[in-house]
Amino acid sequence: MSTSSNSIALRDLDDQEFSARYNCDRFTATVLSNRMRYILEHLSTRILTNAFSPILRDWYDFNATISGPPELNYQMPAVGNSLAAFFGSMSEAVRITIEEFGPQNLRPGDIIAANDPYRVGTHVNDVCFIRPVFAGDRIVSFVSVKAHQLDIGGVVPGGFSATKHNVFENGLVLAPILLYRDNKPVKSTFNLLFDNSRFGGIILPDIKTIDQSLQFGERLILESVERYGIDAYFGAIRYAVDSSAESMAAALNKIADGTYTGVGYIDADAVDQSREYEIHLTLTKVGDRLEVDFSGTSPQARTSINAAALDAKSAVVMALKFLIDPTTPYTSGAFRNIDVVLPAGTVVSATPPDGAIFMYWEATQPLMKAVFEALDTALGKNAVAGDFGSMGIHNAYGLTDTGQPWGSMAVGGGEHGPWGATKEGDADSYQSFYQANGIDPAVESIEADNPVVILRREYVEDSAGSGYHRGGAAVRKDTMYLTAAEHWTTLLSTKKAPGIGVYGGGAGVAGAAWLFPDEVARVSERQDLIATDDEIYARSTPVTGVMDPESKVLDPSGKYFYYGDNPIWQTTPNSVFRYQTCAGGGWGNPLDREPERVLDDVRNLYVSIAGAERDYGVVVIGDPLHDPEGLEIDRNATQARRARLRAER
């Protein structure tokens, strides 16, 4: 089937045909579509450099989009380069918000806000700010920013928690509401927002920055319209979207027709550990079209680990962009040839009031893993291995010695970790998850904003999935909290490691988290780090993970320690949380990896000497800790070892 009623490929249109279809020449359409992306990049830089909130300033937890007017069905021709989980749902977010508010009720200088996850996707802290762009009395576009607000009320400061049971515990919900009119703040809306936020003093200047950035985006759009004309501008919107749709269709066409299945897993919700949640996918591919059926997926969770239907749709296309269409710009056209069958009330299509949504990525990351798994065989060399899956976000709240409240959000857990390997090479070991493009907050910034000390951030030896290209290594992070505090933790993919290997590669190991009370850690007294050898774990309190019940050391055949046994962790000063992320999967047969690359891994402590021989069949001689440059490969022993392993496998 063709991607649209226009069956001729864009590159095959002659100049006259192109002009008739898009009301402009090819060069103009290309210039305008690139300019739209430039506008959003420029707009996003203004937010990034002027934000007060660490979640925007350090995490890049926002995104920006341009959408067409109602007469173009709100097509989205350009997105920003920041948080990818946002822009997949923002085309629908703009359409739903504006249609509910009423486009006839808009006028120049307006900003409409909405944050309801069931309307606009993601979670309540992510407020969508939408500004209509008028040329005269005609709406010609919308420029939008979805940006995480540091706190939006609810029972948990900052919101990051899997313990909330319904939308009423989650925080303030904004149906489409007028935030600015005639470029002036609407006082009642601001009162509503700040009466429900713990950190209004930080949020207020951020909203002002967003307002000015949207006005800046509007000016640049109007400059484009004035220079090239409305017809050419509209044509460029349609061209950018059609081009994206055509690219995805061509990529789908290269996959063999057939039916493919995959499953993603979530360990448990925060009620009890009796329910494990599964995301079931059946992908049916015919020609250049794909149907993604979620039938059989677990019902919505009893706490706020669910995702909305818009998030599921976004994650499906995000996975496909990684796998088959990674080089073309993202637009709403990427969805055009993909049909989604999604029953209501599942863990990735939750409904209110009991299907609470906050930790939505904990459901959509397993969804992406399921897509990767389903298409592993079909893609062969082009398959992508799984990443660390659950971010294990850690949220803490307390009072300083002077009684000043503080809140630490998404900096003390397993928020950054490894990706999976591809045909292009080894995976990086320290990134945000696949749906993000976040900047890692600097240690100095974290410690300046909060009474915490980041004691350790290092890679874990022998954790990465083996392969011709190695997966990313697990990240071990120790964070000490200097005051008494309350903590919420959500590491939700430790039972079944999400870092699947592809094309013959091995899987990465599962992760875990532990608490070392001050009487065990004694960091301030000893002026030294907590050890990493097995003996220290017996004195820890497991937070979550599959471990030996006595030694508390990671053990795939051990006992699952359930994070929900302590919905709120209460700690005394100088207590330390240790997070170890899951590791990324490998790509290709590890026995094909060049011995010299394995030697480098041993030298750099990604792989131990024993692991090199066990997983790669490479015999390394020497001491990597005390004489890394003196390491050598025993060529004869390696040849014999690899021959034995090939025969066994």
PDB file of C-alpha atoms in Angstrom, residues 308-577:
ATOM      1  CA  ALA A 308      -1.246   6.595  28.884  1.00  0.00           C
ATOM      2  CA  ALA A 309      -2.296   5.447  25.429  1.00  0.00           C
ATOM      3  CA  LEU A 310      -0.479   8.413  23.883  1.00  0.00           C
ATOM      4  CA  ASP A 311       2.725   7.312  25.627  1.00  0.00           C
ATOM      5  CA  ALA A 312       2.359   3.793  24.235  1.00  0.00           C
ATOM      6  CA  LYS A 313       1.897   5.112  20.714  1.00  0.00           C
ATOM      7  CA  SER A 314       4.906   7.375  21.136  1.00  0.00           C
ATOM      8  CA  ALA A 315       7.106   4.537  22.418  1.00  0.00           C
ATOM      9  CA  VAL A 316       6.163   2.252  19.510  1.00  0.00           C
ATOM     10  CA  VAL A 317       7.296   4.793  16.938  1.00  0.00           C
ATOM     11  CA  MET A 318      10.353   5.693  19.000  1.00  0.00           C
ATOM     12  CA  ALA A 319      11.428   2.048  18.942  1.00  0.00           C
ATOM     13  CA  LEU A 320      10.910   1.874  15.199  1.00  0.00           C
ATOM     14  CA  LYS A 321      12.946   5.042  14.665  1.00  0.00           C
ATOM     15  CA  PHE A 322      15.829   3.400  16.541  1.00  0.00           C
ATOM     16  CA  LEU A 323      15.512   0.152  14.619  1.00  0.00           C
ATOM     17  CA  ILE A 324      14.703   1.020  11.021  1.00  0.00           C
ATOM     18  CA  ASP A 325      14.531   4.784  10.413  1.00  0.00           C
ATOM     19  CA  PRO A 326      17.113   6.519  12.620  1.00  0.00           C
ATOM     20  CA  THR A 327      18.421   9.207  10.281  1.00  0.00           C
ATOM     21  CA  THR A 328      15.384  11.198   9.134  1.00  0.00           C
ATOM     22  CA  PRO A 329      13.853  14.069  11.159  1.00  0.00           C
ATOM     23  CA  TYR A 330      10.932  13.109  13.358  1.00  0.00           C
ATOM     24  CA  THR A 331       7.471  14.484  12.553  1.00  0.00           C
ATOM     25  CA  SER A 332       3.892  13.382  13.136  1.00  0.00           C
ATOM     26  CA  GLY A 333       4.100  11.702   9.731  1.00  0.00           C
ATOM     27  CA  ALA A 334       6.168   8.910  11.277  1.00  0.00           C
ATOM     28  CA  PHE A 335       2.879   7.462  12.606  1.00  0.00           C
ATOM     29  CA  ARG A 336       1.057   7.435   9.287  1.00  0.00           C
ATOM     30  CA  ASN A 337       1.611   3.806   8.265  1.00  0.00           C
ATOM     31  CA  ILE A 338       1.362   2.352  11.769  1.00  0.00           C
ATOM     32  CA  ASP A 339      -1.913   1.121  13.247  1.00  0.00           C
ATOM     33  CA  VAL A 340      -2.109   0.519  16.998  1.00  0.00           C
ATOM     34  CA  VAL A 341      -4.631  -1.851  18.580  1.00  0.00           C
ATOM     35  CA  LEU A 342      -4.686  -0.854  22.237  1.00  0.00           C
ATOM     36  CA  PRO A 343      -7.437  -2.010  24.616  1.00  0.00           C
ATOM     37  CA  ALA A 344      -8.353   0.515  27.293  1.00  0.00           C
ATOM     38  CA  GLY A 345      -7.308  -0.033  30.888  1.00  0.00           C
ATOM     39  CA  THR A 346      -3.948  -1.752  30.398  1.00  0.00           C
ATOM     40  CA  VAL A 347      -0.678  -0.816  32.067  1.00  0.00           C
ATOM     41  CA  VAL A 348       0.143   1.211  28.916  1.00  0.00           C
ATOM     42  CA  SER A 349      -3.365   2.619  28.356  1.00  0.00           C
ATOM     43  CA  ALA A 350      -4.515   3.397  31.880  1.00  0.00           C
ATOM     44  CA  THR A 351      -7.811   5.140  32.598  1.00  0.00           C
ATOM     45  CA  PRO A 352      -8.772   7.372  35.538  1.00  0.00           C
ATOM     46  CA  PRO A 353      -9.293   7.578  38.399  1.00  0.00           C
ATOM     47  CA  ASP A 354      -7.578   4.380  39.612  1.00  0.00           C
ATOM     48  CA  GLY A 355      -5.170   3.935  36.701  1.00  0.00           C
ATOM     49  CA  ALA A 356      -2.840   6.564  38.084  1.00  0.00           C
ATOM     50  CA  ILE A 357      -0.012   7.684  35.804  1.00  0.00           C
ATOM     51  CA  PHE A 358       3.290   9.104  36.920  1.00  0.00           C
ATOM     52  CA  MET A 359       6.268   6.780  36.310  1.00  0.00           C
ATOM     53  CA  TYR A 360       5.086   6.292  32.733  1.00  0.00           C
ATOM     54  CA  TRP A 361       8.555   5.484  31.346  1.00  0.00           C
ATOM     55  CA  GLU A 362       8.701   2.406  33.596  1.00  0.00           C
ATOM     56  CA  ALA A 363       5.941   0.976  31.379  1.00  0.00           C
ATOM     57  CA  THR A 364       7.030   2.363  28.012  1.00  0.00           C
ATOM     58  CA  GLN A 365      10.669   1.242  28.321  1.00  0.00           C
ATOM     59  CA  PRO A 366       9.602  -2.442  28.569  1.00  0.00           C
ATOM     60  CA  LEU A 367       7.299  -1.688  25.636  1.00  0.00           C
ATOM     61  CA  MET A 368      10.294  -0.598  23.568  1.00  0.00           C
ATOM     62  CA  LYS A 369      12.216  -3.672  24.696  1.00  0.00           C
ATOM     63  CA  ALA A 370       9.303  -5.798  23.463  1.00  0.00           C
ATOM     64  CA  VAL A 371       9.510  -4.143  20.020  1.00  0.00           C
ATOM     65  CA  PHE A 372      13.285  -4.723  19.937  1.00  0.00           C
ATOM     66  CA  GLU A 373      12.749  -8.358  20.888  1.00  0.00           C
ATOM     67  CA  ALA A 374       9.948  -8.884  18.378  1.00  0.00           C
ATOM     68  CA  LEU A 375      12.026  -7.636  15.442  1.00  0.00           C
ATOM     69  CA  ASP A 376      15.381  -9.089  16.512  1.00  0.00           C
ATOM     70  CA  THR A 377      15.361 -11.983  14.030  1.00  0.00           C
ATOM     71  CA  ALA A 378      13.660 -10.051  11.241  1.00  0.00           C
ATOM     72  CA  LEU A 379      16.244  -7.270  11.330  1.00  0.00           C
ATOM     73  CA  GLY A 380      19.317  -9.471  11.662  1.00  0.00           C
ATOM     74  CA  LYS A 381      22.379  -7.243  11.645  1.00  0.00           C
ATOM     75  CA  ASN A 382      20.215  -4.140  12.103  1.00  0.00           C
ATOM     76  CA  ALA A 383      18.791  -5.267  15.441  1.00  0.00           C
ATOM     77  CA  VAL A 384      19.406  -3.062  18.495  1.00  0.00           C
ATOM     78  CA  ALA A 385      20.162  -4.550  21.918  1.00  0.00           C
ATOM     79  CA  GLY A 386      18.259  -3.591  25.073  1.00  0.00           C
ATOM     80  CA  ASP A 387      19.369  -0.847  27.457  1.00  0.00           C
ATOM     81  CA  PHE A 388      19.220  -0.587  31.260  1.00  0.00           C
ATOM     82  CA  GLY A 389      15.438  -0.302  31.201  1.00  0.00           C
ATOM     83  CA  SER A 390      14.217   0.994  34.532  1.00  0.00           C
ATOM     84  CA  MET A 391      15.703   4.359  35.455  1.00  0.00           C
ATOM     85  CA  GLY A 392      15.406   3.638  39.165  1.00  0.00           C
ATOM     86  CA  ILE A 393      14.578   7.280  39.869  1.00  0.00           C
ATOM     87  CA  HIS A 394      15.258   8.288  43.452  1.00  0.00           C
ATOM     88  CA  ASN A 395      13.291  11.088  45.082  1.00  0.00           C
ATOM     89  CA  ALA A 396      14.269  12.446  48.513  1.00  0.00           C
ATOM     90  CA  TYR A 397      12.882  15.146  50.763  1.00  0.00           C
ATOM     91  CA  GLY A 398      13.933  16.572  54.114  1.00  0.00           C
ATOM     92  CA  LEU A 399      14.867  19.595  56.216  1.00  0.00           C
ATOM     93  CA  THR A 400      18.257  21.199  56.710  1.00  0.00           C
ATOM     94  CA  ASP A 401      19.614  21.957  60.180  1.00  0.00           C
ATOM     95  CA  THR A 402      18.006  25.396  59.923  1.00  0.00           C
ATOM     96  CA  GLY A 403      14.612  23.947  59.040  1.00  0.00           C
ATOM     97  CA  GLN A 404      14.781  24.792  55.340  1.00  0.00           C
ATOM     98  CA  PRO A 405      12.957  22.190  53.196  1.00  0.00           C
ATOM     99  CA  TRP A 406      14.889  20.585  50.369  1.00  0.00           C
ATOM    100  CA  GLY A 407      13.937  18.158  47.648  1.00  0.00           C
ATOM    101  CA  SER A 408      16.198  16.006  45.505  1.00  0.00           C
ATOM    102  CA  MET A 409      14.545  14.716  42.336  1.00  0.00           C
ATOM    103  CA  ALA A 410      16.007  12.207  39.878  1.00  0.00           C
ATOM    104  CA  VAL A 411      19.666  12.614  40.819  1.00  0.00           C
ATOM    105  CA  GLY A 412      20.346  10.009  43.528  1.00  0.00           C
ATOM    106  CA  GLY A 413      19.254   6.769  41.864  1.00  0.00           C
ATOM    107  CA  GLY A 414      19.963   4.902  38.654  1.00  0.00           C
ATOM    108  CA  GLU A 415      18.789   7.659  36.339  1.00  0.00           C
ATOM    109  CA  HIS A 416      21.636   7.228  33.822  1.00  0.00           C
ATOM    110  CA  GLY A 417      23.058   3.979  32.576  1.00  0.00           C
ATOM    111  CA  PRO A 418      24.064   1.817  29.616  1.00  0.00           C
ATOM    112  CA  TRP A 419      22.560   1.387  26.181  1.00  0.00           C
ATOM    113  CA  GLY A 420      22.625  -1.723  24.042  1.00  0.00           C
ATOM    114  CA  ALA A 421      25.135  -2.460  21.309  1.00  0.00           C
ATOM    115  CA  THR A 422      24.408  -2.196  17.579  1.00  0.00           C
ATOM    116  CA  LYS A 423      26.173  -3.132  14.368  1.00  0.00           C
ATOM    117  CA  GLU A 424      27.918   0.227  14.567  1.00  0.00           C
ATOM    118  CA  GLY A 425      29.955  -0.581  17.678  1.00  0.00           C
ATOM    119  CA  ASP A 426      30.107  -0.983  21.442  1.00  0.00           C
ATOM    120  CA  ALA A 427      27.398   0.695  23.468  1.00  0.00           C
ATOM    121  CA  ASP A 428      27.949   3.710  25.672  1.00  0.00           C
ATOM    122  CA  SER A 429      27.626   3.008  29.373  1.00  0.00           C
ATOM    123  CA  TYR A 430      26.285   6.308  30.673  1.00  0.00           C
ATOM    124  CA  GLN A 431      23.240   7.744  28.953  1.00  0.00           C
ATOM    125  CA  SER A 432      19.662   8.511  29.803  1.00  0.00           C
ATOM    126  CA  PHE A 433      17.129   5.908  28.725  1.00  0.00           C
ATOM    127  CA  TYR A 434      16.137   5.375  25.087  1.00  0.00           C
ATOM    128  CA  GLN A 435      13.222   7.841  25.179  1.00  0.00           C
ATOM    129  CA  ALA A 436      15.261  10.708  26.567  1.00  0.00           C
ATOM    130  CA  ASN A 437      18.021  12.972  25.407  1.00  0.00           C
ATOM    131  CA  GLY A 438      18.777  14.383  28.813  1.00  0.00           C
ATOM    132  CA  ILE A 439      21.938  15.999  30.055  1.00  0.00           C
ATOM    133  CA  ASP A 440      23.487  14.331  33.091  1.00  0.00           C
ATOM    134  CA  PRO A 441      23.465  16.771  36.015  1.00  0.00           C
ATOM    135  CA  ALA A 442      26.979  17.635  37.145  1.00  0.00           C
ATOM    136  CA  VAL A 443      28.037  16.355  40.556  1.00  0.00           C
ATOM    137  CA  GLU A 444      28.853  19.910  41.592  1.00  0.00           C
ATOM    138  CA  SER A 445      25.348  21.045  40.641  1.00  0.00           C
ATOM    139  CA  ILE A 446      23.686  18.213  42.536  1.00  0.00           C
ATOM    140  CA  GLU A 447      25.707  18.840  45.672  1.00  0.00           C
ATOM    141  CA  ALA A 448      25.138  22.604  45.470  1.00  0.00           C
ATOM    142  CA  ASP A 449      21.355  22.199  45.221  1.00  0.00           C
ATOM    143  CA  ASN A 450      20.892  19.470  47.827  1.00  0.00           C
ATOM    144  CA  PRO A 451      22.480  18.248  51.076  1.00  0.00           C
ATOM    145  CA  VAL A 452      23.914  15.182  49.367  1.00  0.00           C
ATOM    146  CA  VAL A 453      27.355  13.869  48.440  1.00  0.00           C
ATOM    147  CA  ILE A 454      27.855  11.731  45.334  1.00  0.00           C
ATOM    148  CA  LEU A 455      30.471   9.296  46.602  1.00  0.00           C
ATOM    149  CA  ARG A 456      30.781   7.032  43.607  1.00  0.00           C
ATOM    150  CA  ARG A 457      29.785   6.723  39.961  1.00  0.00           C
ATOM    151  CA  GLU A 458      31.615   3.866  38.256  1.00  0.00           C
ATOM    152  CA  TYR A 459      31.146   0.975  35.841  1.00  0.00           C
ATOM    153  CA  VAL A 460      30.692  -2.594  37.058  1.00  0.00           C
ATOM    154  CA  GLU A 461      33.113  -5.170  35.722  1.00  0.00           C
ATOM    155  CA  ASP A 462      31.679  -8.203  33.874  1.00  0.00           C
ATOM    156  CA  SER A 463      28.172  -6.745  33.813  1.00  0.00           C
ATOM    157  CA  ALA A 464      27.822  -5.797  30.134  1.00  0.00           C
ATOM    158  CA  GLY A 465      26.267  -8.151  27.613  1.00  0.00           C
ATOM    159  CA  SER A 466      29.041  -9.870  25.692  1.00  0.00           C
ATOM    160  CA  GLY A 467      29.198  -9.678  21.922  1.00  0.00           C
ATOM    161  CA  TYR A 468      31.259  -8.824  18.906  1.00  0.00           C
ATOM    162  CA  HIS A 469      30.177  -5.364  20.008  1.00  0.00           C
ATOM    163  CA  ARG A 470      29.890  -5.153  23.784  1.00  0.00           C
ATOM    164  CA  GLY A 471      26.860  -3.758  25.579  1.00  0.00           C
ATOM    165  CA  GLY A 472      27.183  -0.861  27.995  1.00  0.00           C
ATOM    166  CA  ALA A 473      28.342  -1.699  31.517  1.00  0.00           C
ATOM    167  CA  ALA A 474      26.130  -1.339  34.572  1.00  0.00           C
ATOM    168  CA  VAL A 475      26.641   1.849  36.589  1.00  0.00           C
ATOM    169  CA  ARG A 476      27.212   1.696  40.339  1.00  0.00           C
ATOM    170  CA  LYS A 477      26.339   4.915  42.183  1.00  0.00           C
ATOM    171  CA  ASP A 478      26.593   5.728  45.905  1.00  0.00           C
ATOM    172  CA  THR A 479      24.775   8.808  47.221  1.00  0.00           C
ATOM    173  CA  MET A 480      25.044   9.958  50.844  1.00  0.00           C
ATOM    174  CA  TYR A 481      22.279  12.118  52.327  1.00  0.00           C
ATOM    175  CA  LEU A 482      23.577  14.526  54.958  1.00  0.00           C
ATOM    176  CA  THR A 483      20.295  15.091  56.802  1.00  0.00           C
ATOM    177  CA  ALA A 484      17.462  12.883  57.935  1.00  0.00           C
ATOM    178  CA  ALA A 485      15.232  12.301  54.929  1.00  0.00           C
ATOM    179  CA  GLU A 486      12.302  10.493  53.362  1.00  0.00           C
ATOM    180  CA  HIS A 487      12.972   8.573  50.147  1.00  0.00           C
ATOM    181  CA  TRP A 488      10.905   7.110  47.315  1.00  0.00           C
ATOM    182  CA  THR A 489      12.504   4.626  44.932  1.00  0.00           C
ATOM    183  CA  THR A 490      11.325   2.877  41.772  1.00  0.00           C
ATOM    184  CA  LEU A 491      13.692   0.321  40.279  1.00  0.00           C
ATOM    185  CA  LEU A 492      11.154  -1.845  38.462  1.00  0.00           C
ATOM    186  CA  SER A 493      13.042  -4.159  36.091  1.00  0.00           C
ATOM    187  CA  THR A 494      15.329  -6.378  38.135  1.00  0.00           C
ATOM    188  CA  LYS A 495      13.601  -9.771  37.931  1.00  0.00           C
ATOM    189  CA  LYS A 496      14.204 -10.120  34.191  1.00  0.00           C
ATOM    190  CA  ALA A 497      17.113  -8.048  32.931  1.00  0.00           C
ATOM    191  CA  PRO A 498      15.913  -5.754  30.098  1.00  0.00           C
ATOM    192  CA  GLY A 499      19.330  -5.549  28.410  1.00  0.00           C
ATOM    193  CA  ILE A 500      18.606  -8.279  25.868  1.00  0.00           C
ATOM    194  CA  GLY A 501      21.363  -9.311  23.470  1.00  0.00           C
ATOM    195  CA  VAL A 502      20.766  -9.417  19.707  1.00  0.00           C
ATOM    196  CA  TYR A 503      22.305 -11.100  16.663  1.00  0.00           C
ATOM    197  CA  GLY A 504      24.018 -13.626  18.904  1.00  0.00           C
ATOM    198  CA  GLY A 505      25.033 -11.189  21.641  1.00  0.00           C
ATOM    199  CA  GLY A 506      24.671 -11.844  25.360  1.00  0.00           C
ATOM    200  CA  ALA A 507      22.308 -10.162  27.814  1.00  0.00           C
ATOM    201  CA  GLY A 508      23.404  -7.611  30.384  1.00  0.00           C
ATOM    202  CA  VAL A 509      23.075  -8.439  34.072  1.00  0.00           C
ATOM    203  CA  ALA A 510      20.190  -7.266  36.245  1.00  0.00           C
ATOM    204  CA  GLY A 511      20.493  -4.366  38.657  1.00  0.00           C
ATOM    205  CA  ALA A 512      19.609  -3.742  42.292  1.00  0.00           C
ATOM    206  CA  ALA A 513      19.679  -1.154  45.073  1.00  0.00           C
ATOM    207  CA  TRP A 514      20.828  -1.271  48.693  1.00  0.00           C
ATOM    208  CA  LEU A 515      20.654   1.029  51.715  1.00  0.00           C
ATOM    209  CA  PHE A 516      23.688   1.406  53.988  1.00  0.00           C
ATOM    210  CA  PRO A 517      22.655   3.157  57.212  1.00  0.00           C
ATOM    211  CA  ASP A 518      25.230   5.471  58.750  1.00  0.00           C
ATOM    212  CA  GLU A 519      26.229   2.859  61.336  1.00  0.00           C
ATOM    213  CA  VAL A 520      27.238   0.615  58.451  1.00  0.00           C
ATOM    214  CA  ALA A 521      28.517   3.187  55.959  1.00  0.00           C
ATOM    215  CA  ARG A 522      30.425   5.370  58.443  1.00  0.00           C
ATOM    216  CA  VAL A 523      31.731   7.378  55.519  1.00  0.00           C
ATOM    217  CA  SER A 524      32.089  10.642  57.425  1.00  0.00           C
ATOM    218  CA  GLU A 525      33.922   8.861  60.254  1.00  0.00           C
ATOM    219  CA  ARG A 526      36.291   6.780  58.129  1.00  0.00           C
ATOM    220  CA  GLN A 527      36.689   9.374  55.360  1.00  0.00           C
ATOM    221  CA  ASP A 528      36.566   6.514  52.884  1.00  0.00           C
ATOM    222  CA  LEU A 529      34.169   4.963  50.397  1.00  0.00           C
ATOM    223  CA  ILE A 530      31.952   1.981  51.070  1.00  0.00           C
ATOM    224  CA  ALA A 531      33.601  -1.170  49.787  1.00  0.00           C
ATOM    225  CA  THR A 532      32.318  -3.021  46.728  1.00  0.00           C
ATOM    226  CA  ASP A 533      33.386  -6.541  47.721  1.00  0.00           C
ATOM    227  CA  ASP A 534      30.750  -9.154  48.509  1.00  0.00           C
ATOM    228  CA  GLU A 535      31.229  -9.032  52.294  1.00  0.00           C
ATOM    229  CA  ILE A 536      29.836  -5.509  52.700  1.00  0.00           C
ATOM    230  CA  TYR A 537      26.400  -6.383  51.299  1.00  0.00           C
ATOM    231  CA  ALA A 538      25.495  -8.695  54.167  1.00  0.00           C
ATOM    232  CA  ARG A 539      25.307  -5.598  56.388  1.00  0.00           C
ATOM    233  CA  SER A 540      23.093  -3.670  53.995  1.00  0.00           C
ATOM    234  CA  THR A 541      19.325  -3.355  53.758  1.00  0.00           C
ATOM    235  CA  PRO A 542      18.192  -4.521  50.303  1.00  0.00           C
ATOM    236  CA  VAL A 543      15.930  -2.017  48.576  1.00  0.00           C
ATOM    237  CA  THR A 544      15.158  -4.114  45.526  1.00  0.00           C
ATOM    238  CA  GLY A 545      16.717  -6.746  43.291  1.00  0.00           C
ATOM    239  CA  VAL A 546      17.208 -10.490  43.051  1.00  0.00           C
ATOM    240  CA  MET A 547      19.838 -11.453  45.627  1.00  0.00           C
ATOM    241  CA  ASP A 548      21.142 -14.221  47.799  1.00  0.00           C
ATOM    242  CA  PRO A 549      18.934 -13.920  50.899  1.00  0.00           C
ATOM    243  CA  GLU A 550      21.887 -14.214  53.289  1.00  0.00           C
ATOM    244  CA  SER A 551      24.773 -12.398  51.620  1.00  0.00           C
ATOM    245  CA  LYS A 552      22.542  -9.825  49.813  1.00  0.00           C
ATOM    246  CA  VAL A 553      24.791 -10.214  46.761  1.00  0.00           C
ATOM    247  CA  LEU A 554      23.209 -10.236  43.301  1.00  0.00           C
ATOM    248  CA  ASP A 555      22.172 -13.781  42.403  1.00  0.00           C
ATOM    249  CA  PRO A 556      19.853 -14.543  39.433  1.00  0.00           C
ATOM    250  CA  SER A 557      18.541 -17.623  41.271  1.00  0.00           C
ATOM    251  CA  GLY A 558      18.115 -15.820  44.594  1.00  0.00           C
ATOM    252  CA  LYS A 559      15.223 -14.070  46.324  1.00  0.00           C
ATOM    253  CA  TYR A 560      13.442 -11.029  44.941  1.00  0.00           C
ATOM    254  CA  PHE A 561      13.555  -8.156  47.412  1.00  0.00           C
ATOM    255  CA  TYR A 562      10.497  -6.012  46.874  1.00  0.00           C
ATOM    256  CA  TYR A 563      10.908  -2.229  46.843  1.00  0.00           C
ATOM    257  CA  GLY A 564       7.309  -1.744  48.004  1.00  0.00           C
ATOM    258  CA  ASP A 565       7.999  -3.289  51.418  1.00  0.00           C
ATOM    259  CA  ASN A 566       9.003   0.251  52.376  1.00  0.00           C
ATOM    260  CA  PRO A 567       6.889   2.687  50.338  1.00  0.00           C
ATOM    261  CA  ILE A 568       8.745   5.532  52.097  1.00  0.00           C
ATOM    262  CA  TRP A 569      12.288   4.905  53.295  1.00  0.00           C
ATOM    263  CA  GLN A 570      13.158   6.872  56.432  1.00  0.00           C
ATOM    264  CA  THR A 571      16.873   7.471  56.953  1.00  0.00           C
ATOM    265  CA  THR A 572      19.155   9.102  59.510  1.00  0.00           C
ATOM    266  CA  PRO A 573      21.901  11.554  58.499  1.00  0.00           C
ATOM    267  CA  ASN A 574      24.828  10.207  56.422  1.00  0.00           C
ATOM    268  CA  SER A 575      22.940   7.164  55.167  1.00  0.00           C
ATOM    269  CA  VAL A 576      23.969   5.931  51.727  1.00  0.00           C
ATOM    270  CA  PHE A 577      21.875   4.482  48.906  1.00  0.00           C
TER     271      PHE A 577
END
